[in-house]
mmCIF file of C-alpha atoms in Angstrom:
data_model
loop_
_atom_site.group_PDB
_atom_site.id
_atom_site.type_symbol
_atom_site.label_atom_id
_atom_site.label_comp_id
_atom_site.label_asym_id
_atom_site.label_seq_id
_atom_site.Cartn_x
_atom_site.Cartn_y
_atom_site.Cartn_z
ATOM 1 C CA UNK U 216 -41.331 -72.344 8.013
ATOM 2 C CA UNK U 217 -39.860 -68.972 8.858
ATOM 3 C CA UNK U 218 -42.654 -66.005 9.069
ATOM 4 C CA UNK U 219 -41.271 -63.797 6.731
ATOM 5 C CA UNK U 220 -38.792 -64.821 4.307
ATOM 6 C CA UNK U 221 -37.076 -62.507 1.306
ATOM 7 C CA UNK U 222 -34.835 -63.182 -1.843
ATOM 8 C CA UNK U 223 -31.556 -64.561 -0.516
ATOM 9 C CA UNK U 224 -29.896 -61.810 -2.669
ATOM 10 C CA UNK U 225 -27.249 -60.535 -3.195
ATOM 11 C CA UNK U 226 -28.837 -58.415 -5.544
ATOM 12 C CA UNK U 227 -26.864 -56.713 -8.249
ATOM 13 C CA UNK U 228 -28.730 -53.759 -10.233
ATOM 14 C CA UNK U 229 -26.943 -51.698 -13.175
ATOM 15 C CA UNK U 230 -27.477 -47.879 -11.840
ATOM 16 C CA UNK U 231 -30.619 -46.482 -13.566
ATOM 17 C CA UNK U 232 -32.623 -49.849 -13.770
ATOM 18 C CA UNK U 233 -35.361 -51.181 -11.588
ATOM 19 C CA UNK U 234 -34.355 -53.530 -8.582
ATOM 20 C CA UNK U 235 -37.000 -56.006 -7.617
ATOM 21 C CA UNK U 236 -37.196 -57.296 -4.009
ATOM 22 C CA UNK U 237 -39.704 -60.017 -3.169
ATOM 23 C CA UNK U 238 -41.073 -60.914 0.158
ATOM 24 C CA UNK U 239 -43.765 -63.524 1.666
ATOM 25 C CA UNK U 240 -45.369 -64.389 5.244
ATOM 26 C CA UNK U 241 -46.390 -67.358 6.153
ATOM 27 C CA UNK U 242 -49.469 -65.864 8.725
ATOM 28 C CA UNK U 243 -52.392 -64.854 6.815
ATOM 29 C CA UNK U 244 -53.356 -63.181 9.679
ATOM 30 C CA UNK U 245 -50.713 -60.683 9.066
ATOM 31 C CA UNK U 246 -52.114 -56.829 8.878
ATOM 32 C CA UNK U 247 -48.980 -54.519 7.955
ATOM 33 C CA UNK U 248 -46.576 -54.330 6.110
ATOM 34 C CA UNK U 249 -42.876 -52.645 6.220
ATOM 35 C CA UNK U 250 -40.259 -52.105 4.034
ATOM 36 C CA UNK U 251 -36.842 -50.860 5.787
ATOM 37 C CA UNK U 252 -33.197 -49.907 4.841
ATOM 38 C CA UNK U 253 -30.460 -50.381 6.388
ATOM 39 C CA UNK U 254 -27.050 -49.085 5.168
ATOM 40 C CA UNK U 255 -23.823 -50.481 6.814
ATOM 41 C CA UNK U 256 -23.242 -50.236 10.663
ATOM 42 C CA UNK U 257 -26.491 -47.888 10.569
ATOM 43 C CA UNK U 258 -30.131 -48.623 12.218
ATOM 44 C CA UNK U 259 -32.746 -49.647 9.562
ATOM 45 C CA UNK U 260 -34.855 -46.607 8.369
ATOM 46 C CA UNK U 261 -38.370 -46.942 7.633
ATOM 47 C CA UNK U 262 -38.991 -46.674 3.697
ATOM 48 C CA UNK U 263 -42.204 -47.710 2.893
ATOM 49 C CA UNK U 264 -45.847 -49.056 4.510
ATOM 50 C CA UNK U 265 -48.296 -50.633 3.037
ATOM 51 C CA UNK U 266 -51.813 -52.036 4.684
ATOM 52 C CA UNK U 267 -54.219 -52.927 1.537
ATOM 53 C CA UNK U 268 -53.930 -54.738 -1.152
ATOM 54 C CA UNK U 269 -52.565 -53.581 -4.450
ATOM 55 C CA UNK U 270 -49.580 -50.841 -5.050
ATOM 56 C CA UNK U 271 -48.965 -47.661 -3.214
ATOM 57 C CA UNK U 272 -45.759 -45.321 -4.339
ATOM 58 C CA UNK U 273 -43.498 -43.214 -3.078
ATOM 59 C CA UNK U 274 -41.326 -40.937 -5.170
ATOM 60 C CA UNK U 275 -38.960 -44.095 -6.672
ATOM 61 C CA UNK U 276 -40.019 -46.706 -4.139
ATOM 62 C CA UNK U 277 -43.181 -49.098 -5.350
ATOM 63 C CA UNK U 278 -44.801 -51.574 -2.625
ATOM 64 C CA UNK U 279 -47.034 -54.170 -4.074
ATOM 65 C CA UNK U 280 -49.597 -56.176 -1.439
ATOM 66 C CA UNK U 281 -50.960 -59.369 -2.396
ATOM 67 C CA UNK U 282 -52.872 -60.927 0.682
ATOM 68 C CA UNK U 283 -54.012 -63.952 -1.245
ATOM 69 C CA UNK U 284 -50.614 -64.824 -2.258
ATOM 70 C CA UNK U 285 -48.861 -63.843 1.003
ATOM 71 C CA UNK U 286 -46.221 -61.355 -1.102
ATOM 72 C CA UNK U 287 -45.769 -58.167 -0.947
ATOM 73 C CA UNK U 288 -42.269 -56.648 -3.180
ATOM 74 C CA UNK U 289 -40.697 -53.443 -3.259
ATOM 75 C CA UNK U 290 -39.701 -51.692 -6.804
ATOM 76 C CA UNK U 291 -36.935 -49.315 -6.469
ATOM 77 C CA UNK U 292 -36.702 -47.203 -9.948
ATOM 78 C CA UNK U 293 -34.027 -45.562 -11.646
ATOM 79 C CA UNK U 294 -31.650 -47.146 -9.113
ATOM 80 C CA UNK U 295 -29.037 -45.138 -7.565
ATOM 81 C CA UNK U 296 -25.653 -46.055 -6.210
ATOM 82 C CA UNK U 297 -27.166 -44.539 -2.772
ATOM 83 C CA UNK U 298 -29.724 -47.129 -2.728
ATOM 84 C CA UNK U 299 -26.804 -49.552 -2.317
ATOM 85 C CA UNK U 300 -28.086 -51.080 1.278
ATOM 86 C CA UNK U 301 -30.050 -53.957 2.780
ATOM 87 C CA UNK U 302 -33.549 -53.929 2.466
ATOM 88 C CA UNK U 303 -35.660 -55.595 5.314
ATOM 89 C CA UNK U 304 -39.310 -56.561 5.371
ATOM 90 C CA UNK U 305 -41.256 -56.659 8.233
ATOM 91 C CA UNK U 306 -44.337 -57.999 8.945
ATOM 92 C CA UNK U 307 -47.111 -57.007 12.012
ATOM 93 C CA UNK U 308 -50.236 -59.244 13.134
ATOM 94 C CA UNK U 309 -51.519 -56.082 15.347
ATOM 95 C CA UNK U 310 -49.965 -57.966 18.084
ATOM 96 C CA UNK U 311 -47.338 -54.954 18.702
ATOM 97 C CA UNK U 312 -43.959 -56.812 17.684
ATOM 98 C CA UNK U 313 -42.869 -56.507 13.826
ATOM 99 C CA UNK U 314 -41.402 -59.782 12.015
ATOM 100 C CA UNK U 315 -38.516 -59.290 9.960
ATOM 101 C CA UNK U 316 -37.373 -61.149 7.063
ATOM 102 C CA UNK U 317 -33.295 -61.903 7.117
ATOM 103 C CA UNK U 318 -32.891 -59.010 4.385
ATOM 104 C CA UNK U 319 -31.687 -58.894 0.748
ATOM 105 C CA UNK U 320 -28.911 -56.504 -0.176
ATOM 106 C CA UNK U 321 -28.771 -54.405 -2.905
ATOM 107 C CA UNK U 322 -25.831 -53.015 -4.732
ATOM 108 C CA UNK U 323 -26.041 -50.609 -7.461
ATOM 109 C CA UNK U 324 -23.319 -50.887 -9.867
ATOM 110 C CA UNK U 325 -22.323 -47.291 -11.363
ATOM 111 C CA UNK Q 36 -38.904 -33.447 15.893
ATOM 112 C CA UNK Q 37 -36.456 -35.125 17.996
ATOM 113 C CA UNK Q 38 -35.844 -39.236 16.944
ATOM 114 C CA UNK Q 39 -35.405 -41.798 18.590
ATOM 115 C CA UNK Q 40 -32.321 -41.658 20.859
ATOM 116 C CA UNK Q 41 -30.445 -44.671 22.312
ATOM 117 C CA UNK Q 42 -27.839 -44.243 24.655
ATOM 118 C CA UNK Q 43 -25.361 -45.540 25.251
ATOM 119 C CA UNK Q 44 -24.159 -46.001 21.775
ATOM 120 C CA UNK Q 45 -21.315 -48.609 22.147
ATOM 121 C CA UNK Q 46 -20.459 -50.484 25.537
ATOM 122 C CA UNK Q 47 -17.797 -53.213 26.116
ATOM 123 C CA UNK Q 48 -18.583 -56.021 28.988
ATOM 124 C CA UNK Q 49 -17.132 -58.763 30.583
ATOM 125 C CA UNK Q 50 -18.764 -62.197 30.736
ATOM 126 C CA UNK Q 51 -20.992 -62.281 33.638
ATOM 127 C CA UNK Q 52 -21.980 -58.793 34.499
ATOM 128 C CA UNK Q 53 -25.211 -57.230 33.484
ATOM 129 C CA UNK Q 54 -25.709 -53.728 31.436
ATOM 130 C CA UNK Q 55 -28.675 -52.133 31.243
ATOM 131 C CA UNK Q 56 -29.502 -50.395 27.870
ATOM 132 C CA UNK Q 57 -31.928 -46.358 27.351
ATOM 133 C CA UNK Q 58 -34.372 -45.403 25.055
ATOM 134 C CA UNK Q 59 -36.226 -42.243 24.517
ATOM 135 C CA UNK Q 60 -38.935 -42.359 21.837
ATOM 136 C CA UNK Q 61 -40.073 -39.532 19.401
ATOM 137 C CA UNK Q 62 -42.247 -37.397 21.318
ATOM 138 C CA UNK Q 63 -45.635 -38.312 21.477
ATOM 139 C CA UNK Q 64 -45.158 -41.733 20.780
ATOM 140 C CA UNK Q 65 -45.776 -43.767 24.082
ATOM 141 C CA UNK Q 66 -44.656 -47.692 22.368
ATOM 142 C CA UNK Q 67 -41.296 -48.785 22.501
ATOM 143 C CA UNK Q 68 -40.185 -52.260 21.715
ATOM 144 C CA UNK Q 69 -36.601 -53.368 21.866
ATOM 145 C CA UNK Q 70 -35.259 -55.680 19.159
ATOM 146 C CA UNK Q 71 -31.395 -57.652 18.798
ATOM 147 C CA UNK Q 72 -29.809 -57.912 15.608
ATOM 148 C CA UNK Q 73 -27.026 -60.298 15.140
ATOM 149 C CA UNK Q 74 -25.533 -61.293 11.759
ATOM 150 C CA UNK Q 75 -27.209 -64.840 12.026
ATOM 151 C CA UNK Q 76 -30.131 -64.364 13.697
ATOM 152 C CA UNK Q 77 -31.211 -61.175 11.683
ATOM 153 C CA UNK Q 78 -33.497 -59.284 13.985
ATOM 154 C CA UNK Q 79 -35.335 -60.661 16.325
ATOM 155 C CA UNK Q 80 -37.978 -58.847 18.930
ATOM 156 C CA UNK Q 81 -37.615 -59.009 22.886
ATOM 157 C CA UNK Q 82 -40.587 -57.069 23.768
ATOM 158 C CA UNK Q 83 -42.648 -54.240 23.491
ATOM 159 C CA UNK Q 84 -44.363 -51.450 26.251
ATOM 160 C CA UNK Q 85 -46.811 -49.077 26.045
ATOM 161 C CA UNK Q 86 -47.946 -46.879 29.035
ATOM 162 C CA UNK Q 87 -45.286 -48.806 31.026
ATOM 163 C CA UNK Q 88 -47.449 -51.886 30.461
ATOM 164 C CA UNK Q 89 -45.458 -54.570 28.320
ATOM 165 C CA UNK Q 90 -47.719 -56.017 25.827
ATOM 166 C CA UNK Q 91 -45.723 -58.681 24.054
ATOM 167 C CA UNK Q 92 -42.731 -60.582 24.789
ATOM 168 C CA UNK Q 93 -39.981 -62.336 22.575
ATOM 169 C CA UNK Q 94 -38.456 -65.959 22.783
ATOM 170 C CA UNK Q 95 -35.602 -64.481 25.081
ATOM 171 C CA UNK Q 96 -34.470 -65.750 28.267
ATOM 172 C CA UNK Q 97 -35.467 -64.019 31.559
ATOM 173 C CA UNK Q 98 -32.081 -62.873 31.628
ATOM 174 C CA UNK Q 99 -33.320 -59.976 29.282
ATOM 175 C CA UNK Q 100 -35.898 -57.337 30.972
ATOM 176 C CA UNK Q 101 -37.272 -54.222 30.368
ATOM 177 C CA UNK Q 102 -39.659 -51.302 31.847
ATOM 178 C CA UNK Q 103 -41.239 -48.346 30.888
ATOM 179 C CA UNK Q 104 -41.558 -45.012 32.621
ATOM 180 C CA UNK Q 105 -44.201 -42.284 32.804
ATOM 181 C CA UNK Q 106 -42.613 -40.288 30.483
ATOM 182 C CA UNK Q 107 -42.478 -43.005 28.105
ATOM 183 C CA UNK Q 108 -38.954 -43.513 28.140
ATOM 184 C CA UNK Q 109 -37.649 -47.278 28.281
ATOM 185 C CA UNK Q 110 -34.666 -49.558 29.448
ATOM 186 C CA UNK Q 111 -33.453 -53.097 28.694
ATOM 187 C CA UNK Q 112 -31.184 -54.827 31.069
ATOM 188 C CA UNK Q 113 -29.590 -57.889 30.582
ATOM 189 C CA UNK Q 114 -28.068 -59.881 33.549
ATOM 190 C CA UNK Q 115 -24.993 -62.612 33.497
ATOM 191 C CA UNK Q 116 -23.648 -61.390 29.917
ATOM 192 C CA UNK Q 117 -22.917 -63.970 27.778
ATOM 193 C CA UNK Q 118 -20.969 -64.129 24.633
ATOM 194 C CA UNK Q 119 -23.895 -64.826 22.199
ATOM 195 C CA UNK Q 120 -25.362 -61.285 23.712
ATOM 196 C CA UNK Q 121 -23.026 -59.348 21.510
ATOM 197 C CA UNK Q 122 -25.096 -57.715 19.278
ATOM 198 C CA UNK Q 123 -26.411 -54.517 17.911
ATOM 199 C CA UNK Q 124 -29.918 -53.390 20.292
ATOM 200 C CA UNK Q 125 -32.286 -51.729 18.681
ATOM 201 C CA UNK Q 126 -35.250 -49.545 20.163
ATOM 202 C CA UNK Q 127 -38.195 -48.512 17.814
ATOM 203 C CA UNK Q 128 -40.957 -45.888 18.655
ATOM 204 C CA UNK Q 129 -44.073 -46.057 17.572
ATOM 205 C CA UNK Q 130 -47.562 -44.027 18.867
ATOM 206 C CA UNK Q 131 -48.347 -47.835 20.063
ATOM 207 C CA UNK Q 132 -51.486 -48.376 18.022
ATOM 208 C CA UNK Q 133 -51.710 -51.874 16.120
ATOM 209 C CA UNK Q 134 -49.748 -51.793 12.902
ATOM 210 C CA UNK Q 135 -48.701 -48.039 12.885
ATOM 211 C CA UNK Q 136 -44.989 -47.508 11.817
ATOM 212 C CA UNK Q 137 -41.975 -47.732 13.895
ATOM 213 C CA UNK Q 138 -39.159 -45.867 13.701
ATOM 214 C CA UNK Q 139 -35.741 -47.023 14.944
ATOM 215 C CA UNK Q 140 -33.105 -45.155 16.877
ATOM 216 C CA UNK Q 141 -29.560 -45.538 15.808
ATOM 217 C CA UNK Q 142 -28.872 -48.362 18.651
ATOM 218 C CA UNK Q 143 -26.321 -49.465 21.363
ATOM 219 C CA UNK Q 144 -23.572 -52.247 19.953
ATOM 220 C CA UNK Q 145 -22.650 -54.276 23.225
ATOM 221 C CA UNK Q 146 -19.704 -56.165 23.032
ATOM 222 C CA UNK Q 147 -19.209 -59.472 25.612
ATOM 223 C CA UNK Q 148 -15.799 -60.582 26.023
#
């Protein structure tokens, strides 16, 4: 069982609507919890964070923690055609390395 | 606020010789930890150091080493290149305590051939 796997994707949002990306870990010992984008030939960029339970926004981005289940999903609303990108979770036991998923990409049709 | 700056940011190699890879972190921050990213392998973590000390370690072979200096700055060196090494290296700084974000420079894509 991989340690953090994603929607296989590709993912294909109308521009305006909300894109739903799903992630779970298989470690419940798992502490932190990153959402990153990555556009084309670029390095990923560091979206969103979440450490507790429940739902923490930023601007259009959503995170949603669920320990118990071992998910935790990112809402993008009112898509854009910028958001076009791969989105990678990553995962962190407080043992200094991060755990990334293999990545669902996005593409927001104008 | 300066990023995170890798250098260099493309290099070509030849089967067999060894390359060794920079990082500077954002200032302040004193982890680094190096990660590869191929397309089939995703990304995957080689290790991470923090006040030169290297804390954790990745399922890589000991062809692939790193340090740490004073100043916080790292390297990565890997020795007898090999095709599957092609990939896209990828240094993230963080201030090094547990779970704290990382942020990722724009990375070094080595090519074997």
């Amino acid at each position: 069982q991989k340690e953090v796997e994603q929607n296989s994707g590709p993912l294909s949002v109308p521009e305006g609507a909300i894109a739903s990306l799903n992630c779970t870990y298989s470690d419940r010992g798992s502490q932190s919890f990153f959402w990153y984008r990555q556009y084309s030939g670029k390095s990923p960029e560091l979206i969103m964070f979440i450490y507790s339970n429940g739902d923490k926004e930023d601007g259009r981005f959503t995170a949603q923690l669920n320990k118990a289940s071992q998910y935790v999903s990112l809402l993008i609303r009112d898509s854009q055609p910028s958001d076009s990108a791969t989105y990678l979770c990553a995962v962190n036991k407080n043992d200094y390395k991060l755990s990334f998923g293999a990545g669902t990409t996005v593409t927001v049709r104008a | 606020k300066a990023g995170v700056t890798q250098t260099p940011r493309y290099l070509i190699k030849t089967r067999g010789q060894q390359v060794t890879l920079s990082c500077s972190p954002i200032s302040g921050h004193r982890s680094v930890s190096w990660y590869q990213q191929t397309p089939g392998q995703g990304l995957q973590f080689l290790f991470e150091y923090f006040s030169e000390t290297q804390r954790n370690k990745g399922n890589f072979p000991g062809r692939f080493s790193g340090r740490q200096f004073s100043n916080s700055r790292s390297e990565m060196n890997v020795s007898t290149l090999e095709l599957g090494d092609s990939a896209l290296y990828l240094c993230a700084s963080s201030t090094g305590t547990g779970g704290t974000e990382a942020f990722f420079g724009q990375g070094t894509r080595l090519t074997v051939v």
